[in-house]
Tab-separated table of C-alpha atoms (C1' of nucleotides) in Angstrom:
chain	number	residue	atom	x	y	z
A	1	MET	CA	0.197	0.073	0.218
A	2	GLU	CA	2.694	2.563	-1.197
A	3	GLY	CA	1.432	5.913	-2.412
A	4	ARG	CA	-0.993	6.212	-4.630
A	5	ILE	CA	-1.053	7.403	-8.383
A	6	ARG	CA	-1.120	11.059	-9.168
A	7	GLY	CA	-1.155	13.258	-12.295
A	8	GLN	CA	-0.656	11.782	-15.952
A	9	LEU	CA	-1.019	8.731	-15.690
A	10	LEU	CA	-4.278	8.363	-14.477
A	11	LYS	CA	-5.492	10.265	-17.617
A	12	GLY	CA	-8.545	8.133	-19.384
A	13	THR	CA	-9.045	5.422	-16.870
A	14	THR	CA	-11.484	6.898	-15.082
A	15	THR	CA	-14.185	5.779	-17.336
A	16	LEU	CA	-12.917	2.303	-17.203
A	17	LEU	CA	-12.858	2.148	-13.619
A	18	VAL	CA	-16.129	3.352	-12.922
A	19	LEU	CA	-17.779	1.236	-15.499
A	20	THR	CA	-15.715	-1.728	-14.253
A	21	VAL	CA	-16.972	-1.236	-10.580
A	22	LEU	CA	-20.759	-0.962	-11.766
A	23	ARG	CA	-20.434	-3.881	-13.804
A	24	ASP	CA	-21.365	-5.790	-10.425
A	25	GLY	CA	-24.316	-3.668	-9.231
A	26	GLU	CA	-25.811	-0.263	-8.410
A	27	LEU	CA	-23.692	2.159	-6.563
A	28	TYR	CA	-23.554	5.973	-5.800
A	29	GLY	CA	-21.011	8.350	-6.083
A	30	TYR	CA	-19.260	8.224	-2.805
A	31	GLU	CA	-18.997	4.295	-2.789
A	32	ILE	CA	-18.009	4.215	-6.562
A	33	ALA	CA	-14.472	6.098	-5.241
A	34	GLN	CA	-14.314	3.749	-2.393
A	35	ARG	CA	-14.608	0.708	-4.433
A	36	ILE	CA	-12.338	2.083	-6.858
A	37	ARG	CA	-9.674	2.597	-4.169
A	38	GLU	CA	-10.251	-0.728	-2.198
A	39	ARG	CA	-9.992	-2.624	-5.874
A	40	SER	CA	-6.760	-0.905	-6.716
A	41	GLY	CA	-5.072	-1.586	-3.446
A	42	GLY	CA	-5.079	1.987	-2.808
A	43	ALA	CA	-3.223	3.078	-5.546
A	44	PHE	CA	-6.090	5.134	-7.227
A	45	VAL	CA	-8.372	7.743	-5.169
A	46	PRO	CA	-10.416	9.373	-7.884
A	47	SER	CA	-10.739	12.897	-6.740
A	48	GLU	CA	-14.222	14.501	-6.915
A	49	GLY	CA	-13.378	16.657	-9.455
A	50	SER	CA	-12.807	14.061	-11.525
A	51	LEU	CA	-15.526	11.361	-10.678
A	52	TYR	CA	-18.502	13.604	-10.612
A	53	PRO	CA	-17.793	15.159	-14.121
A	54	ALA	CA	-17.230	11.514	-15.299
A	55	LEU	CA	-20.470	10.442	-13.844
A	56	HIS	CA	-22.198	13.136	-15.509
A	57	SER	CA	-20.915	12.379	-18.833
A	58	LEU	CA	-21.241	9.000	-18.837
A	59	GLU	CA	-24.999	9.453	-18.060
A	60	ALA	CA	-25.604	12.042	-20.798
A	61	ALA	CA	-23.899	9.244	-22.973
A	62	GLY	CA	-26.464	6.866	-21.992
A	63	ALA	CA	-24.088	4.644	-20.442
A	64	LEU	CA	-25.213	5.111	-16.827
A	65	GLU	CA	-28.873	5.004	-15.597
A	66	ALA	CA	-29.184	7.240	-12.189
A	67	SER	CA	-31.621	7.737	-9.472
A	68	TRP	CA	-32.086	9.434	-6.139
A	69	GLN	CA	-32.606	7.645	-3.134
A	70	ALA	CA	-32.469	8.789	0.400
A	71	SER	CA	-30.347	7.794	3.047
A	72	ASP	CA	-31.210	6.480	6.299
A	73	ARG	CA	-28.148	8.846	7.433
A	74	GLY	CA	-26.629	11.203	5.802
A	75	PRO	CA	-27.206	13.198	2.606
A	76	ARG	CA	-29.104	11.442	-0.442
A	77	ARG	CA	-27.221	9.660	-2.940
A	78	ARG	CA	-27.292	9.574	-6.696
A	79	TYR	CA	-27.480	5.794	-7.373
A	80	TYR	CA	-25.975	4.879	-11.002
A	81	LYS	CA	-26.682	1.489	-12.713
A	82	ILE	CA	-24.974	0.592	-16.139
A	83	THR	CA	-26.831	0.183	-19.310
A	84	LYS	CA	-26.464	-1.844	-22.141
A	85	THR	CA	-24.528	1.105	-24.014
A	86	GLY	CA	-22.239	1.295	-20.813
A	87	LEU	CA	-21.449	-2.440	-21.046
A	88	GLY	CA	-20.585	-2.241	-24.648
A	89	MET	CA	-18.673	1.215	-23.628
A	90	LEU	CA	-16.838	-0.804	-21.311
A	91	ARG	CA	-15.829	-3.451	-23.665
A	92	GLU	CA	-14.066	-1.059	-25.463
A	93	HIS	CA	-12.382	0.425	-22.804
A	94	SER	CA	-11.001	-2.847	-21.552
A	95	GLN	CA	-10.140	-4.024	-25.046
A	96	GLU	CA	-8.418	-0.613	-25.201
A	97	TRP	CA	-6.549	-0.646	-22.170
A	98	ALA	CA	-5.416	-4.042	-22.948
A	99	THR	CA	-3.774	-3.142	-26.013
A	100	PHE	CA	-2.287	0.022	-24.591
A	101	SER	CA	-0.640	-2.262	-21.460
A	102	LEU	CA	0.449	-4.996	-23.871
A	103	GLY	CA	2.207	-2.303	-25.883
A	104	MET	CA	3.924	-0.725	-22.735
A	105	ALA	CA	4.981	-4.162	-21.416
A	106	ARG	CA	6.400	-4.588	-24.696
A	107	ALA	CA	8.150	-1.284	-25.191
A	108	VAL	CA	9.528	-0.927	-21.266
A	109	GLY	CA	9.623	-4.748	-20.331
A	110	GLY	CA	7.994	-6.097	-17.427
A	111	ALA	CA	11.782	-7.152	-16.402
A	112	ASP	CA	14.390	-5.194	-15.285
A	113	GLN	CA	14.647	-2.616	-12.246
B	1	MET	CA	-4.316	-4.809	-37.462
B	2	GLU	CA	-5.973	-2.816	-34.328
B	3	GLY	CA	-5.435	0.992	-34.595
B	4	ARG	CA	-3.077	2.596	-32.543
B	5	ILE	CA	-3.483	3.988	-28.955
B	6	ARG	CA	-4.198	7.489	-28.878
B	7	GLY	CA	-5.462	10.158	-26.286
B	8	GLN	CA	-5.606	10.495	-22.747
B	9	LEU	CA	-3.948	7.168	-22.008
B	10	LEU	CA	-0.998	8.109	-23.179
B	11	LYS	CA	-0.481	10.757	-20.486
B	12	GLY	CA	2.831	10.506	-18.840
B	13	THR	CA	4.031	7.609	-20.556
B	14	THR	CA	6.363	9.763	-22.928
B	15	THR	CA	9.106	10.443	-20.367
B	16	LEU	CA	9.296	6.733	-19.586
B	17	LEU	CA	9.273	5.396	-23.267
B	18	VAL	CA	11.998	7.743	-24.022
B	19	LEU	CA	14.146	7.046	-21.133
B	20	THR	CA	13.365	3.361	-21.777
B	21	VAL	CA	14.800	3.359	-25.590
B	22	LEU	CA	18.195	5.497	-24.561
B	23	ARG	CA	18.967	3.307	-21.940
B	24	ASP	CA	20.416	1.319	-25.246
B	25	GLY	CA	22.227	3.998	-26.639
B	26	GLU	CA	22.554	7.392	-27.936
B	27	LEU	CA	19.621	8.292	-30.932
B	28	TYR	CA	18.159	11.206	-32.225
B	29	GLY	CA	14.359	12.221	-31.915
B	30	TYR	CA	13.041	10.941	-35.177
B	31	GLU	CA	14.783	7.409	-34.601
B	32	ILE	CA	13.276	7.716	-30.689
B	33	ALA	CA	9.869	7.740	-32.172
B	34	GLN	CA	10.415	4.888	-34.602
B	35	ARG	CA	12.097	2.863	-31.733
B	36	ILE	CA	9.233	3.512	-29.914
B	37	ARG	CA	6.367	2.552	-32.456
B	38	GLU	CA	8.669	-0.815	-33.088
B	39	ARG	CA	8.802	-1.780	-29.617
B	40	SER	CA	5.125	-0.876	-28.868
B	41	GLY	CA	4.483	-3.280	-31.789
B	42	GLY	CA	3.064	-0.158	-33.661
B	43	ALA	CA	0.587	0.909	-30.568
B	44	PHE	CA	2.643	3.720	-29.697
B	45	VAL	CA	3.349	6.603	-32.530
B	46	PRO	CA	4.568	10.011	-30.695
B	47	SER	CA	3.366	12.889	-32.578
B	48	GLU	CA	6.181	15.393	-32.877
B	49	GLY	CA	3.914	17.907	-31.009
B	50	SER	CA	4.448	15.589	-27.701
B	51	LEU	CA	8.104	13.984	-28.659
B	52	TYR	CA	9.706	17.499	-29.218
B	53	PRO	CA	8.713	19.208	-26.133
B	54	ALA	CA	9.402	16.017	-24.055
B	55	LEU	CA	12.961	15.881	-25.304
B	56	HIS	CA	13.553	19.598	-24.494
B	57	SER	CA	12.119	19.100	-20.864
B	58	LEU	CA	14.061	16.177	-20.265
B	59	GLU	CA	17.415	18.049	-21.547
B	60	ALA	CA	16.430	20.785	-19.368
B	61	ALA	CA	16.000	18.627	-16.317
B	62	GLY	CA	19.387	17.480	-17.049
B	63	ALA	CA	18.360	13.754	-17.600
B	64	LEU	CA	19.553	13.979	-21.321
B	65	GLU	CA	22.546	15.589	-23.104
B	66	ALA	CA	22.383	16.683	-26.705
B	67	SER	CA	24.478	17.214	-29.560
B	68	TRP	CA	24.158	18.345	-33.219
B	69	GLN	CA	25.348	15.777	-35.711
B	70	ALA	CA	25.427	16.141	-39.583
B	71	SER	CA	23.704	13.442	-41.397
B	72	ASP	CA	25.221	11.923	-45.033
B	73	ARG	CA	21.638	12.415	-46.093
B	74	GLY	CA	18.897	14.364	-45.162
B	75	PRO	CA	19.037	17.290	-42.231
B	76	ARG	CA	21.030	17.670	-39.164
B	77	ARG	CA	20.013	15.431	-36.330
B	78	ARG	CA	20.122	16.235	-32.623
B	79	TYR	CA	21.559	13.089	-30.865
B	80	TYR	CA	20.283	12.644	-27.404
B	81	LYS	CA	22.186	10.750	-24.648
B	82	ILE	CA	20.463	9.448	-21.185
B	83	THR	CA	22.637	11.044	-18.224
B	84	LYS	CA	23.291	9.773	-14.694
B	85	THR	CA	20.113	11.866	-13.424
B	86	GLY	CA	18.231	10.387	-16.482
B	87	LEU	CA	18.946	6.845	-15.223
B	88	GLY	CA	17.389	7.746	-11.937
B	89	MET	CA	14.309	9.351	-13.710
B	90	LEU	CA	14.030	5.998	-15.577
B	91	ARG	CA	14.117	4.152	-12.290
B	92	GLU	CA	11.149	6.177	-10.974
B	93	HIS	CA	9.195	6.198	-13.747
B	94	SER	CA	9.474	2.759	-14.143
B	95	GLN	CA	8.563	2.016	-10.318
B	96	GLU	CA	5.517	4.595	-10.938
B	97	TRP	CA	4.350	2.635	-14.178
B	98	ALA	CA	4.675	-0.728	-12.120
B	99	THR	CA	2.583	0.553	-9.305
B	100	PHE	CA	-0.243	1.949	-11.672
B	101	SER	CA	-0.008	-1.092	-13.849
B	102	LEU	CA	-0.471	-3.306	-11.048
B	103	GLY	CA	-3.283	-0.931	-9.664
B	104	MET	CA	-4.925	-1.277	-12.709
B	105	ALA	CA	-4.949	-5.230	-13.220
B	106	ARG	CA	-6.158	-5.738	-9.663
B	107	ALA	CA	-9.174	-2.888	-10.589
B	108	VAL	CA	-10.327	-4.155	-14.036
B	109	GLY	CA	-9.067	-7.521	-14.010
B	110	GLY	CA	-6.672	-9.202	-16.627
B	111	ALA	CA	-8.450	-8.180	-19.558
B	112	ASP	CA	-12.167	-8.016	-20.677
B	113	GLN	CA	-14.363	-10.854	-19.507
C	1	DT	C1'	14.001	22.649	-63.951
C	2	DG	C1'	10.133	22.036	-61.066
C	3	DC	C1'	8.010	18.868	-58.093
C	4	DC	C1'	7.151	15.494	-54.824
C	5	DG	C1'	7.944	12.811	-50.894
C	6	DC	C1'	10.507	11.224	-46.867
C	7	DT	C1'	13.692	13.100	-43.405
C	8	DA	C1'	14.251	15.999	-39.254
C	9	DC	C1'	13.589	19.284	-35.991
C	10	DA	C1'	10.316	22.803	-33.905
C	11	DT	C1'	5.917	25.430	-32.217
C	12	DC	C1'	1.234	26.786	-31.828
C	13	DG	C1'	-3.475	26.276	-30.932
C	14	DA	C1'	-7.365	23.482	-29.419
C	15	DT	C1'	-8.539	19.506	-26.370
C	16	DA	C1'	-9.105	16.576	-22.550
C	17	DT	C1'	-9.147	15.604	-18.086
C	18	DG	C1'	-7.090	15.144	-13.445
C	19	DT	C1'	-6.004	17.872	-8.810
C	20	DG	C1'	-7.198	20.535	-4.808
C	21	DA	C1'	-10.107	24.360	-3.244
C	22	DT	C1'	-14.668	25.518	-2.385
C	23	DA	C1'	-19.713	25.336	-1.729
C	24	DT	C1'	-23.484	23.342	0.194
C	25	DA	C1'	-26.000	19.705	3.410
C	26	DC	C1'	-27.187	16.065	6.579
C	27	DG	C1'	-26.403	13.490	11.104
C	28	DG	C1'	-23.685	11.840	14.990
C	29	DT	C1'	-20.724	12.933	18.903
C	30	DA	C1'	-17.383	15.351	21.944
D	1	DT	C1'	-21.178	24.326	19.788
D	2	DA	C1'	-17.759	22.894	16.507
D	3	DC	C1'	-16.521	19.608	14.530
D	4	DC	C1'	-16.247	15.293	11.293
D	5	DG	C1'	-17.634	11.916	7.912
D	6	DT	C1'	-20.665	11.639	4.277
D	7	DA	C1'	-22.330	12.714	-0.351
D	8	DT	C1'	-23.163	15.702	-4.224
D	9	DA	C1'	-21.200	19.567	-7.103
D	10	DT	C1'	-18.454	23.459	-9.162
D	11	DC	C1'	-14.792	25.938	-10.223
D	12	DA	C1'	-9.465	27.457	-11.621
D	13	DC	C1'	-5.558	25.599	-12.692
D	14	DA	C1'	-1.917	22.412	-14.621
D	15	DT	C1'	-0.148	19.229	-17.923
D	16	DA	C1'	0.692	16.735	-21.792
D	17	DT	C1'	-1.344	15.199	-26.185
D	18	DC	C1'	-2.891	15.725	-31.044
D	19	DG	C1'	-2.991	17.947	-35.672
D	20	DA	C1'	-1.702	21.345	-38.152
D	21	DT	C1'	1.815	24.426	-39.643
D	22	DG	C1'	6.543	25.799	-40.974
D	23	DT	C1'	11.208	25.344	-41.986
D	24	DA	C1'	14.975	22.986	-44.275
D	25	DG	C1'	17.973	19.092	-46.536
D	26	DC	C1'	18.187	15.317	-50.070
D	27	DG	C1'	17.085	12.276	-53.659
D	28	DG	C1'	14.038	10.731	-57.361
D	29	DC	C1'	11.644	11.585	-61.548
D	30	DA	C1'	9.566	13.703	-65.501
DNA sequence: TGCCGCTACATCGATATGTGATATACGGTA
DNA sequence: TACCGTATATCACATATCGATGTAGCGGCA
């Protein structure tokens, strides 16, 4: 659980990460951020400034459906559910990531250091 | 086959890719781009608009040393050589990439399911 | 001779998106 | 009362990539 990743490397991964955690079920924003942190072993902690715009963008693109729901304690929550369109987008982004990480593995090697 | 990777995913990788190909020897800019394309299996083709600023930045940071050399045919070339500082930076960026890709592997799984 | 294409370096504006700060608001607790 | 954790939202700012454009040298070809 060393330091978390910051800066440029994370660019473009938020969509993939969000769609991935939502594949397993409906979640609200704050919870999505926690799941991503947990699943990445603490490496990724999406900031609100990147997470909420990404959620709105995905909803506008038809990849997510959202609904407000009251919480028994604390503020109301906006729950997000992945759509069929979102599942297609998830496949595309997964494939793109696979190509990208394979290219990096070839270029910089998995070995050395 | 599949297209090359473009856009946001590449952010932050240019430094690592450049330092990696220069670890094996002195190269000039145009050649660096070709090596990266070859080593990544065609997945990455750094544009001039990202490559040259990155080279200048690395030189200013003391990671690279550069010198003009004439070419027997074609325009003169600017050769870049990695320094001790650059090797240290390469280790850091390699480590950061390892942490990042491990986090992604944990978070999104090995590939598309 | 003139044009084209490849090599080679360089810079610019447009674009995307992450970070940290700030705001609002609810409920528990010290 | 003050603070903290939860929860959503937006903003200014920084950064780095892309595509376009500009420059030049050189060889091939009509």
